[in-house]
Short mmCIF file of C-alpha atoms in Angstrom, two decimals:
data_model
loop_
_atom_site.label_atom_id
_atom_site.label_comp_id
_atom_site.label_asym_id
_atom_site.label_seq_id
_atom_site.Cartn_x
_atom_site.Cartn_y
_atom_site.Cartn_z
CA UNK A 17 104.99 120.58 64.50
CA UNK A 18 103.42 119.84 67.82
CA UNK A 19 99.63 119.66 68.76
CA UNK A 20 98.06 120.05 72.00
CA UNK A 21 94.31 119.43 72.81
CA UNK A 22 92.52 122.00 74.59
CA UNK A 23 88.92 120.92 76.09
CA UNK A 24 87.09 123.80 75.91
CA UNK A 25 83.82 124.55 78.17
CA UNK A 26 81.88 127.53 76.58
CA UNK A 27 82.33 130.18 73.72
CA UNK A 28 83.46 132.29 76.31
CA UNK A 29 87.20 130.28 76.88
CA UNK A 30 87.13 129.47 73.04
CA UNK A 31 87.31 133.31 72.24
CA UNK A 32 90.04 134.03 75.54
CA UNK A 33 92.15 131.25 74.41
CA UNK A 34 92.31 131.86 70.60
CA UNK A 35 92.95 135.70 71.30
CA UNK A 36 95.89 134.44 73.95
CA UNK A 37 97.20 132.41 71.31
CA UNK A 38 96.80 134.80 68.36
CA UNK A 39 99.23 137.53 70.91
CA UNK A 40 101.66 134.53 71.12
CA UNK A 41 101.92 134.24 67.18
CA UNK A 42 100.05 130.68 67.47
CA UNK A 43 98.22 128.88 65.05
CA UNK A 44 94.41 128.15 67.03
CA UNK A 45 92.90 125.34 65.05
CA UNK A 46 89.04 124.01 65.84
CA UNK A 47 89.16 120.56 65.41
CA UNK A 48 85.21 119.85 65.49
CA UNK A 49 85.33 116.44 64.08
CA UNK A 50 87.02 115.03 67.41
CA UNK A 51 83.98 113.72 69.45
CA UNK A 52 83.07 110.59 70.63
CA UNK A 53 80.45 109.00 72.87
CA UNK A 54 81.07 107.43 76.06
CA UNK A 55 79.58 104.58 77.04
CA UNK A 56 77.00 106.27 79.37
CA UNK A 57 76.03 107.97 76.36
CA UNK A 58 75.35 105.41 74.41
CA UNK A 59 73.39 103.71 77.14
CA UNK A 60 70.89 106.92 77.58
CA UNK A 61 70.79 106.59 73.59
CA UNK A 62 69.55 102.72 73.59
CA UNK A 63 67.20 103.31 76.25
CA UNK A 64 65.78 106.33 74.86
CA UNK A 65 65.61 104.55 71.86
CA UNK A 66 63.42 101.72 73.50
CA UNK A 67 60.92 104.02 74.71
CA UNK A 68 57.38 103.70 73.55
CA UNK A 69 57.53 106.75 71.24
CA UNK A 70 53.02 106.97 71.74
CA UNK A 71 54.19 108.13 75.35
CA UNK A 72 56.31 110.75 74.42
CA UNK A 73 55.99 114.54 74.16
CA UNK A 74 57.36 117.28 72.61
CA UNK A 75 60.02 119.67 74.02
CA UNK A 76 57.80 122.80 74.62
CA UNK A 77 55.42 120.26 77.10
CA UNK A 78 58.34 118.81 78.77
CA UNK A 79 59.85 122.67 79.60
CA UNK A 80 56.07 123.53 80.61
CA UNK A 81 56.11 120.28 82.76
CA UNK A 82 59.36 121.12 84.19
CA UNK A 83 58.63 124.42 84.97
CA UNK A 84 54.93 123.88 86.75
CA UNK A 85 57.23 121.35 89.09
CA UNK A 86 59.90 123.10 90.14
CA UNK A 87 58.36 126.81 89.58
CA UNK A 88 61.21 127.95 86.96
#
């Protein structure tokens, strides 16, 4: 049995490319345990981590921040 990897971008290409292969008669297997993090990512992680945390606010105040800035 062969395998091929498939990197898929949005739920929209997941459900095209398991239909596609469902018409061919082949097995379409999620494999959602195959993730790792780059390095990059783990550099925004320890940095974030290092943050003063008293500085720090919530989601909803970021958006609102975001969104006064750039008028979105």
């Amino acid at each position: 049995m062969s395998t091929i990897t498939i990197h898929i971008k949005n739920k929209e290409e997941e459900t095209f490319m398991e239909n596609l292969l469902q018409k061919m008669r082949i097995a379409f297997v999620k494999d959602e345990d195959d993730f790792e993090l780059t390095d990059e990512m783990k550099k925004a992680i320890d940095e974030a981590l290092k943050q003063d945390r008293s500085k720090s606010v919530d989601a909803f105040e970021s958006l609102k921040k975001i969104s006064e800035k750039y008028g979105i």
